[in-house]
PDB file of C-alpha atoms in Angstrom:
ATOM      1  CA  MET F   1       0.000   0.000   0.000  1.00  0.00           C
ATOM      2  CA  ARG F   2       1.271   3.469  -0.834  1.00  0.00           C
ATOM      3  CA  ILE F   3      -0.094   6.606   0.848  1.00  0.00           C
ATOM      4  CA  LEU F   4       0.730  10.151  -0.227  1.00  0.00           C
ATOM      5  CA  VAL F   5       0.990  12.541   2.726  1.00  0.00           C
ATOM      6  CA  ALA F   6       0.764  16.112   1.469  1.00  0.00           C
ATOM      7  CA  ASN F   7       2.051  18.920   3.642  1.00  0.00           C
ATOM      8  CA  VAL F   8       0.072  22.126   3.075  1.00  0.00           C
ATOM      9  CA  ASN F   9       3.048  24.467   3.369  1.00  0.00           C
ATOM     10  CA  THR F  10       6.378  24.712   1.579  1.00  0.00           C
ATOM     11  CA  THR F  11       8.657  24.010   4.555  1.00  0.00           C
ATOM     12  CA  GLN F  12      10.509  20.816   3.645  1.00  0.00           C
ATOM     13  CA  THR F  13      11.663  20.070   7.196  1.00  0.00           C
ATOM     14  CA  MET F  14       8.030  20.086   8.304  1.00  0.00           C
ATOM     15  CA  THR F  15       7.143  17.672   5.496  1.00  0.00           C
ATOM     16  CA  ASP F  16       9.951  15.415   6.684  1.00  0.00           C
ATOM     17  CA  GLY F  17       8.660  15.489  10.266  1.00  0.00           C
ATOM     18  CA  ILE F  18       5.090  14.782   9.165  1.00  0.00           C
ATOM     19  CA  ALA F  19       6.212  11.849   7.025  1.00  0.00           C
ATOM     20  CA  GLU F  20       8.310  10.464   9.882  1.00  0.00           C
ATOM     21  CA  ALA F  21       5.316  10.621  12.233  1.00  0.00           C
ATOM     22  CA  ALA F  22       3.187   8.854   9.634  1.00  0.00           C
ATOM     23  CA  ARG F  23       5.755   6.088   9.147  1.00  0.00           C
ATOM     24  CA  ALA F  24       5.928   5.530  12.909  1.00  0.00           C
ATOM     25  CA  VAL F  25       2.384   4.137  12.927  1.00  0.00           C
ATOM     26  CA  ALA F  26       2.085   2.775   9.390  1.00  0.00           C
ATOM     27  CA  SER F  27       1.677  -0.973   9.021  1.00  0.00           C
ATOM     28  CA  ASP F  28       4.370  -3.185   7.560  1.00  0.00           C
ATOM     29  CA  GLY F  29       4.078  -2.955   3.815  1.00  0.00           C
ATOM     30  CA  THR F  30       2.675   0.588   3.823  1.00  0.00           C
ATOM     31  CA  GLU F  31       4.877   3.087   2.030  1.00  0.00           C
ATOM     32  CA  ILE F  32       4.560   6.742   3.073  1.00  0.00           C
ATOM     33  CA  ILE F  33       5.467   9.380   0.468  1.00  0.00           C
ATOM     34  CA  GLY F  34       5.769  12.931   1.806  1.00  0.00           C
ATOM     35  CA  LEU F  35       4.869  15.692  -0.640  1.00  0.00           C
ATOM     36  CA  THR F  36       5.802  19.372  -0.382  1.00  0.00           C
ATOM     37  CA  PRO F  37       3.888  21.873  -2.556  1.00  0.00           C
ATOM     38  CA  ASP F  38       5.873  23.647  -5.263  1.00  0.00           C
ATOM     39  CA  PHE F  39       4.362  27.013  -4.367  1.00  0.00           C
ATOM     40  CA  GLY F  40       2.615  28.628  -1.428  1.00  0.00           C
ATOM     41  CA  ALA F  41       3.442  29.942   2.024  1.00  0.00           C
ATOM     42  CA  ASP F  42       6.056  28.505   4.370  1.00  0.00           C
ATOM     43  CA  SER F  43       3.291  28.150   6.975  1.00  0.00           C
ATOM     44  CA  CYS F  44      -0.515  28.307   6.835  1.00  0.00           C
ATOM     45  CA  GLU F  45      -2.042  30.586   9.435  1.00  0.00           C
ATOM     46  CA  GLY F  46      -5.035  32.230   7.769  1.00  0.00           C
ATOM     47  CA  ASN F  47      -7.632  31.983   5.032  1.00  0.00           C
ATOM     48  CA  PHE F  48      -5.482  33.343   2.192  1.00  0.00           C
ATOM     49  CA  GLU F  49      -2.661  30.910   2.903  1.00  0.00           C
ATOM     50  CA  SER F  50      -5.122  28.065   3.383  1.00  0.00           C
ATOM     51  CA  TYR F  51      -6.882  28.622   0.051  1.00  0.00           C
ATOM     52  CA  LEU F  52      -3.509  28.958  -1.652  1.00  0.00           C
ATOM     53  CA  ALA F  53      -2.458  25.681  -0.050  1.00  0.00           C
ATOM     54  CA  ALA F  54      -5.587  23.983  -1.357  1.00  0.00           C
ATOM     55  CA  ILE F  55      -4.558  24.760  -4.932  1.00  0.00           C
ATOM     56  CA  ALA F  56      -0.913  23.884  -4.279  1.00  0.00           C
ATOM     57  CA  VAL F  57      -1.761  20.493  -2.756  1.00  0.00           C
ATOM     58  CA  MET F  58      -4.108  19.602  -5.625  1.00  0.00           C
ATOM     59  CA  ASP F  59      -1.372  20.591  -8.064  1.00  0.00           C
ATOM     60  CA  LYS F  60       1.288  18.520  -6.282  1.00  0.00           C
ATOM     61  CA  VAL F  61      -0.875  15.418  -5.971  1.00  0.00           C
ATOM     62  CA  MET F  62      -2.052  15.559  -9.589  1.00  0.00           C
ATOM     63  CA  ARG F  63       1.535  15.911 -10.794  1.00  0.00           C
ATOM     64  CA  TYR F  64       2.724  12.912  -8.787  1.00  0.00           C
ATOM     65  CA  GLU F  65       3.912  10.202 -11.137  1.00  0.00           C
ATOM     66  CA  GLY F  66       3.203   6.763  -9.806  1.00  0.00           C
ATOM     67  CA  GLU F  67       0.500   4.627  -8.269  1.00  0.00           C
ATOM     68  CA  TYR F  68      -0.959   5.293  -4.831  1.00  0.00           C
ATOM     69  CA  ASP F  69      -3.832   3.994  -2.752  1.00  0.00           C
ATOM     70  CA  ALA F  70      -4.820   6.976  -0.613  1.00  0.00           C
ATOM     71  CA  VAL F  71      -3.992  10.631   0.033  1.00  0.00           C
ATOM     72  CA  ILE F  72      -3.671  12.406   3.364  1.00  0.00           C
ATOM     73  CA  GLN F  73      -3.981  16.185   3.483  1.00  0.00           C
ATOM     74  CA  ALA F  74      -1.768  17.137   6.424  1.00  0.00           C
ATOM     75  CA  GLY F  75      -3.047  20.584   7.360  1.00  0.00           C
ATOM     76  CA  TYR F  76      -5.310  21.061  10.382  1.00  0.00           C
ATOM     77  CA  GLY F  77      -8.356  23.111   9.418  1.00  0.00           C
ATOM     78  CA  GLU F  78      -7.122  23.783   5.890  1.00  0.00           C
ATOM     79  CA  HIS F  79      -9.285  24.002   2.788  1.00  0.00           C
ATOM     80  CA  GLY F  80      -9.018  21.670  -0.182  1.00  0.00           C
ATOM     81  CA  ARG F  81     -10.119  18.182   0.795  1.00  0.00           C
ATOM     82  CA  GLU F  82     -13.307  18.410  -1.239  1.00  0.00           C
ATOM     83  CA  GLY F  83     -11.394  19.438  -4.354  1.00  0.00           C
ATOM     84  CA  LEU F  84      -9.091  16.464  -4.050  1.00  0.00           C
ATOM     85  CA  GLN F  85     -12.084  14.186  -3.605  1.00  0.00           C
ATOM     86  CA  GLU F  86     -13.516  15.413  -6.902  1.00  0.00           C
ATOM     87  CA  LEU F  87     -10.218  14.810  -8.668  1.00  0.00           C
ATOM     88  CA  LEU F  88      -9.449  11.389  -7.176  1.00  0.00           C
ATOM     89  CA  THR F  89     -11.151   8.045  -6.713  1.00  0.00           C
ATOM     90  CA  VAL F  90      -8.832   6.817  -3.944  1.00  0.00           C
ATOM     91  CA  PRO F  91      -9.715   7.777  -0.352  1.00  0.00           C
ATOM     92  CA  VAL F  92      -8.733  11.310   0.672  1.00  0.00           C
ATOM     93  CA  VAL F  93      -8.305  11.786   4.418  1.00  0.00           C
ATOM     94  CA  ASP F  94      -7.945  15.189   6.047  1.00  0.00           C
ATOM     95  CA  ILE F  95      -6.122  15.225   9.378  1.00  0.00           C
ATOM     96  CA  THR F  96      -8.791  17.489  10.917  1.00  0.00           C
ATOM     97  CA  ASP F  97     -11.525  14.931  10.307  1.00  0.00           C
ATOM     98  CA  ALA F  98      -9.329  11.972  11.235  1.00  0.00           C
ATOM     99  CA  ALA F  99      -8.174  13.456  14.536  1.00  0.00           C
ATOM    100  CA  ALA F 100     -11.608  14.599  15.698  1.00  0.00           C
ATOM    101  CA  SER F 101     -13.386  11.373  14.760  1.00  0.00           C
ATOM    102  CA  THR F 102     -10.672   9.316  16.461  1.00  0.00           C
ATOM    103  CA  ALA F 103     -10.927  11.426  19.622  1.00  0.00           C
ATOM    104  CA  MET F 104     -14.660  10.744  19.773  1.00  0.00           C
ATOM    105  CA  TYR F 105     -13.936   7.026  20.232  1.00  0.00           C
ATOM    106  CA  LEU F 106     -11.819   7.803  23.301  1.00  0.00           C
ATOM    107  CA  GLY F 107     -13.942  10.197  25.321  1.00  0.00           C
ATOM    108  CA  ARG F 108     -17.232  12.082  25.425  1.00  0.00           C
ATOM    109  CA  SER F 109     -15.657  15.410  24.479  1.00  0.00           C
ATOM    110  CA  TYR F 110     -12.396  16.615  23.016  1.00  0.00           C
ATOM    111  CA  SER F 111     -10.523  19.890  22.749  1.00  0.00           C
ATOM    112  CA  VAL F 112      -8.192  21.043  19.998  1.00  0.00           C
ATOM    113  CA  VAL F 113      -4.959  22.854  20.857  1.00  0.00           C
ATOM    114  CA  THR F 114      -3.658  24.768  17.864  1.00  0.00           C
ATOM    115  CA  THR F 115      -1.163  27.492  17.002  1.00  0.00           C
ATOM    116  CA  LEU F 116      -2.202  31.149  16.618  1.00  0.00           C
ATOM    117  CA  ASP F 117      -5.589  32.435  17.748  1.00  0.00           C
ATOM    118  CA  ARG F 118      -6.457  33.536  14.220  1.00  0.00           C
ATOM    119  CA  THR F 119      -6.597  29.889  13.149  1.00  0.00           C
ATOM    120  CA  VAL F 120      -9.264  29.010  15.748  1.00  0.00           C
ATOM    121  CA  PRO F 121     -12.250  30.152  13.614  1.00  0.00           C
ATOM    122  CA  LEU F 122     -10.933  28.206  10.609  1.00  0.00           C
ATOM    123  CA  ILE F 123     -10.742  25.023  12.660  1.00  0.00           C
ATOM    124  CA  GLU F 124     -14.155  25.558  14.202  1.00  0.00           C
ATOM    125  CA  ASP F 125     -15.650  26.089  10.743  1.00  0.00           C
ATOM    126  CA  ARG F 126     -14.038  22.920   9.360  1.00  0.00           C
ATOM    127  CA  LEU F 127     -15.295  20.864  12.305  1.00  0.00           C
ATOM    128  CA  ILE F 128     -18.823  22.224  11.820  1.00  0.00           C
ATOM    129  CA  LEU F 129     -18.680  21.459   8.092  1.00  0.00           C
ATOM    130  CA  ALA F 130     -17.519  17.911   8.837  1.00  0.00           C
ATOM    131  CA  GLY F 131     -20.260  17.358  11.434  1.00  0.00           C
ATOM    132  CA  LEU F 132     -17.677  16.880  14.200  1.00  0.00           C
ATOM    133  CA  HIS F 133     -18.183  20.031  16.260  1.00  0.00           C
ATOM    134  CA  ASP F 134     -20.958  18.948  18.634  1.00  0.00           C
ATOM    135  CA  ARG F 135     -18.571  17.048  20.886  1.00  0.00           C
ATOM    136  CA  CYS F 136     -15.778  19.616  20.669  1.00  0.00           C
ATOM    137  CA  ALA F 137     -15.395  21.223  24.096  1.00  0.00           C
ATOM    138  CA  SER F 138     -13.098  23.982  22.832  1.00  0.00           C
ATOM    139  CA  VAL F 139     -10.490  25.034  20.313  1.00  0.00           C
ATOM    140  CA  ARG F 140      -7.615  26.669  22.164  1.00  0.00           C
ATOM    141  CA  SER F 141      -4.644  28.639  20.872  1.00  0.00           C
ATOM    142  CA  SER F 142      -1.139  28.085  22.193  1.00  0.00           C
ATOM    143  CA  GLY F 143      -0.103  31.501  20.837  1.00  0.00           C
ATOM    144  CA  LEU F 144       2.728  29.998  18.772  1.00  0.00           C
ATOM    145  CA  GLY F 145       3.314  30.369  15.057  1.00  0.00           C
ATOM    146  CA  VAL F 146       3.605  27.162  13.030  1.00  0.00           C
ATOM    147  CA  LEU F 147       7.318  27.596  12.395  1.00  0.00           C
ATOM    148  CA  GLU F 148       8.003  28.059  16.121  1.00  0.00           C
ATOM    149  CA  LEU F 149       7.086  24.406  16.607  1.00  0.00           C
ATOM    150  CA  GLU F 150      10.400  23.564  14.939  1.00  0.00           C
ATOM    151  CA  SER F 151      12.542  26.513  16.012  1.00  0.00           C
ATOM    152  CA  ASP F 152      11.734  26.305  19.738  1.00  0.00           C
ATOM    153  CA  PRO F 153      10.281  22.839  20.516  1.00  0.00           C
ATOM    154  CA  GLU F 154      10.662  23.092  24.304  1.00  0.00           C
ATOM    155  CA  ARG F 155       8.671  26.323  24.414  1.00  0.00           C
ATOM    156  CA  ALA F 156       6.138  24.749  22.081  1.00  0.00           C
ATOM    157  CA  ILE F 157       5.650  21.740  24.351  1.00  0.00           C
ATOM    158  CA  GLU F 158       5.171  23.966  27.406  1.00  0.00           C
ATOM    159  CA  ALA F 159       2.658  26.229  25.635  1.00  0.00           C
ATOM    160  CA  ILE F 160       0.665  23.358  24.122  1.00  0.00           C
ATOM    161  CA  ALA F 161       0.646  21.383  27.375  1.00  0.00           C
ATOM    162  CA  ALA F 162      -0.495  24.435  29.329  1.00  0.00           C
ATOM    163  CA  GLU F 163      -3.489  24.945  27.030  1.00  0.00           C
ATOM    164  CA  ALA F 164      -4.236  21.228  27.072  1.00  0.00           C
ATOM    165  CA  LYS F 165      -4.386  21.284  30.880  1.00  0.00           C
ATOM    166  CA  ARG F 166      -6.744  24.276  30.785  1.00  0.00           C
ATOM    167  CA  ALA F 167      -8.942  22.431  28.289  1.00  0.00           C
ATOM    168  CA  VAL F 168      -9.168  19.433  30.625  1.00  0.00           C
ATOM    169  CA  GLU F 169      -9.696  21.455  33.807  1.00  0.00           C
ATOM    170  CA  LEU F 170     -11.856  24.325  32.544  1.00  0.00           C
ATOM    171  CA  ASP F 171     -13.585  22.982  29.421  1.00  0.00           C
ATOM    172  CA  ARG F 172     -14.025  19.424  30.736  1.00  0.00           C
ATOM    173  CA  ALA F 173     -12.303  17.909  27.713  1.00  0.00           C
ATOM    174  CA  GLU F 174     -11.517  14.213  28.036  1.00  0.00           C
ATOM    175  CA  VAL F 175      -9.253  13.954  24.979  1.00  0.00           C
ATOM    176  CA  ILE F 176      -6.806  16.439  23.459  1.00  0.00           C
ATOM    177  CA  VAL F 177      -6.294  16.817  19.714  1.00  0.00           C
ATOM    178  CA  LEU F 178      -3.134  18.430  18.383  1.00  0.00           C
ATOM    179  CA  GLY F 179      -4.379  21.036  15.919  1.00  0.00           C
ATOM    180  CA  CYS F 180      -1.450  21.279  13.530  1.00  0.00           C
ATOM    181  CA  GLY F 181       0.365  18.756  11.350  1.00  0.00           C
ATOM    182  CA  GLY F 182       3.682  20.074  12.666  1.00  0.00           C
ATOM    183  CA  MET F 183       2.818  19.047  16.225  1.00  0.00           C
ATOM    184  CA  ALA F 184       3.137  15.328  15.531  1.00  0.00           C
ATOM    185  CA  GLU F 185       6.523  14.976  17.183  1.00  0.00           C
ATOM    186  CA  LEU F 186       5.292  16.629  20.407  1.00  0.00           C
ATOM    187  CA  LYS F 187       2.541  14.135  21.213  1.00  0.00           C
ATOM    188  CA  ASP F 188       4.336  11.890  23.701  1.00  0.00           C
ATOM    189  CA  ARG F 189       5.532  14.821  25.818  1.00  0.00           C
ATOM    190  CA  VAL F 190       2.067  16.348  25.939  1.00  0.00           C
ATOM    191  CA  VAL F 191       0.619  12.996  27.050  1.00  0.00           C
ATOM    192  CA  GLU F 192       3.114  12.879  29.925  1.00  0.00           C
ATOM    193  CA  MET F 193       2.214  16.387  31.055  1.00  0.00           C
ATOM    194  CA  CYS F 194      -1.595  16.189  30.716  1.00  0.00           C
ATOM    195  CA  GLY F 195      -2.634  12.663  31.666  1.00  0.00           C
ATOM    196  CA  VAL F 196      -5.344  12.267  29.001  1.00  0.00           C
ATOM    197  CA  PRO F 197      -5.292  10.667  25.538  1.00  0.00           C
ATOM    198  CA  VAL F 198      -3.682  12.915  22.926  1.00  0.00           C
ATOM    199  CA  VAL F 199      -4.512  12.421  19.255  1.00  0.00           C
ATOM    200  CA  ASP F 200      -2.183  13.513  16.477  1.00  0.00           C
ATOM    201  CA  GLY F 201      -4.045  14.078  13.222  1.00  0.00           C
ATOM    202  CA  VAL F 202      -1.313  12.764  10.944  1.00  0.00           C
ATOM    203  CA  GLN F 203      -1.080   9.430  12.728  1.00  0.00           C
ATOM    204  CA  ALA F 204      -4.857   9.145  13.051  1.00  0.00           C
ATOM    205  CA  ALA F 205      -5.171   9.822   9.319  1.00  0.00           C
ATOM    206  CA  VAL F 206      -2.750   7.004   8.502  1.00  0.00           C
ATOM    207  CA  ALA F 207      -4.885   4.560  10.490  1.00  0.00           C
ATOM    208  CA  VAL F 208      -8.068   5.769   8.784  1.00  0.00           C
ATOM    209  CA  ALA F 209      -6.528   5.686   5.308  1.00  0.00           C
ATOM    210  CA  GLU F 210      -5.121   2.184   5.775  1.00  0.00           C
ATOM    211  CA  GLY F 211      -8.484   0.964   7.029  1.00  0.00           C
ATOM    212  CA  LEU F 212     -10.378   2.408   4.068  1.00  0.00           C
ATOM    213  CA  VAL F 213      -7.947   0.862   1.607  1.00  0.00           C
ATOM    214  CA  ARG F 214      -8.100  -2.547   3.301  1.00  0.00           C
ATOM    215  CA  LEU F 215     -11.884  -2.423   3.166  1.00  0.00           C
ATOM    216  CA  GLY F 216     -11.685  -1.782  -0.555  1.00  0.00           C
ATOM    217  CA  LEU F 217     -13.543   1.530  -0.226  1.00  0.00           C
ATOM    218  CA  GLN F 218     -13.214   4.486  -2.574  1.00  0.00           C
ATOM    219  CA  THR F 219     -14.622   7.993  -2.838  1.00  0.00           C
ATOM    220  CA  SER F 220     -18.236   8.102  -4.028  1.00  0.00           C
ATOM    221  CA  LYS F 221     -18.623   9.670  -7.466  1.00  0.00           C
ATOM    222  CA  VAL F 222     -22.399   9.837  -7.819  1.00  0.00           C
ATOM    223  CA  ARG F 223     -23.005  13.410  -6.643  1.00  0.00           C
ATOM    224  CA  THR F 224     -21.004  15.638  -4.298  1.00  0.00           C
ATOM    225  CA  TYR F 225     -17.550  14.419  -5.335  1.00  0.00           C
ATOM    226  CA  ALA F 226     -18.287  13.627  -8.967  1.00  0.00           C
ATOM    227  CA  PRO F 227     -15.374  14.474 -11.262  1.00  0.00           C
ATOM    228  CA  PRO F 228     -15.190  18.111 -12.414  1.00  0.00           C
ATOM    229  CA  ARG F 229     -17.201  18.707 -15.573  1.00  0.00           C
ATOM    230  CA  PRO F 230     -15.033  18.910 -18.724  1.00  0.00           C
ATOM    231  CA  LYS F 231     -14.388  22.552 -19.577  1.00  0.00           C
ATOM    232  CA  ARG F 232     -11.592  24.895 -20.526  1.00  0.00           C
ATOM    233  CA  ILE F 233      -9.523  25.975 -17.541  1.00  0.00           C
ATOM    234  CA  THR F 234      -7.249  28.921 -18.227  1.00  0.00           C
ATOM    235  CA  GLY F 235      -3.951  29.279 -16.426  1.00  0.00           C
ATOM    236  CA  PHE F 236      -4.625  26.805 -13.639  1.00  0.00           C
ATOM    237  CA  PRO F 237      -1.453  25.001 -12.442  1.00  0.00           C
ATOM    238  CA  PHE F 238      -2.559  21.552 -13.570  1.00  0.00           C
ATOM    239  CA  ALA F 239      -4.833  22.664 -16.433  1.00  0.00           C
ATOM    240  CA  ALA F 240      -2.930  20.338 -18.772  1.00  0.00           C
ATOM    241  CA  ARG F 241      -4.020  17.333 -16.725  1.00  0.00           C
TER     242      ARG F 241
END
């Protein structure tokens, strides 16, 4: 089985970390291919960057040469999953959906701990759209930028753990979800400091994607995610496809 794991930003070291986290939980025989977009922002922290990432990820996936069985979009709260589902038949798993749905198996309510406060509304909107918001106790900001997760990991762990503790104590969350693909490597430390289950979206998405492939399931093409209608597309990155 081969799974493409697409980072939503252009920071290669973050792609490498995401792919490493995915490989840590992948089954024997599952190959993880990390993809970095050819254009876009070095981190996604707002609507403009998120919409740009949606186009960049679609472009990168459609230009990939080779067979694959599933695609993971590794951006928490980012746009674009629906576009990929129109373009592809294989399962497309977004880490936002995978993390939240996994958390709901582990406790009655969950909280998301993310990066900057400006990303909180984006995440809330994506959870509402996915039908996963009813059991979300809160979406909390650690106050860190995405790139700070790599540049100052100790500070990142302290900030994320502090918000996770507040979510458990004040919001009555029973499970914590890490609300950024770049947080994957911090999970074990946060578990130690908080004492509740902590779900990383990248690793949860690998489990979901593998399960869908093993069940022989593909994306429905009868209505919502039917292929785009044939028409002339001017200037779009993968218009030639």
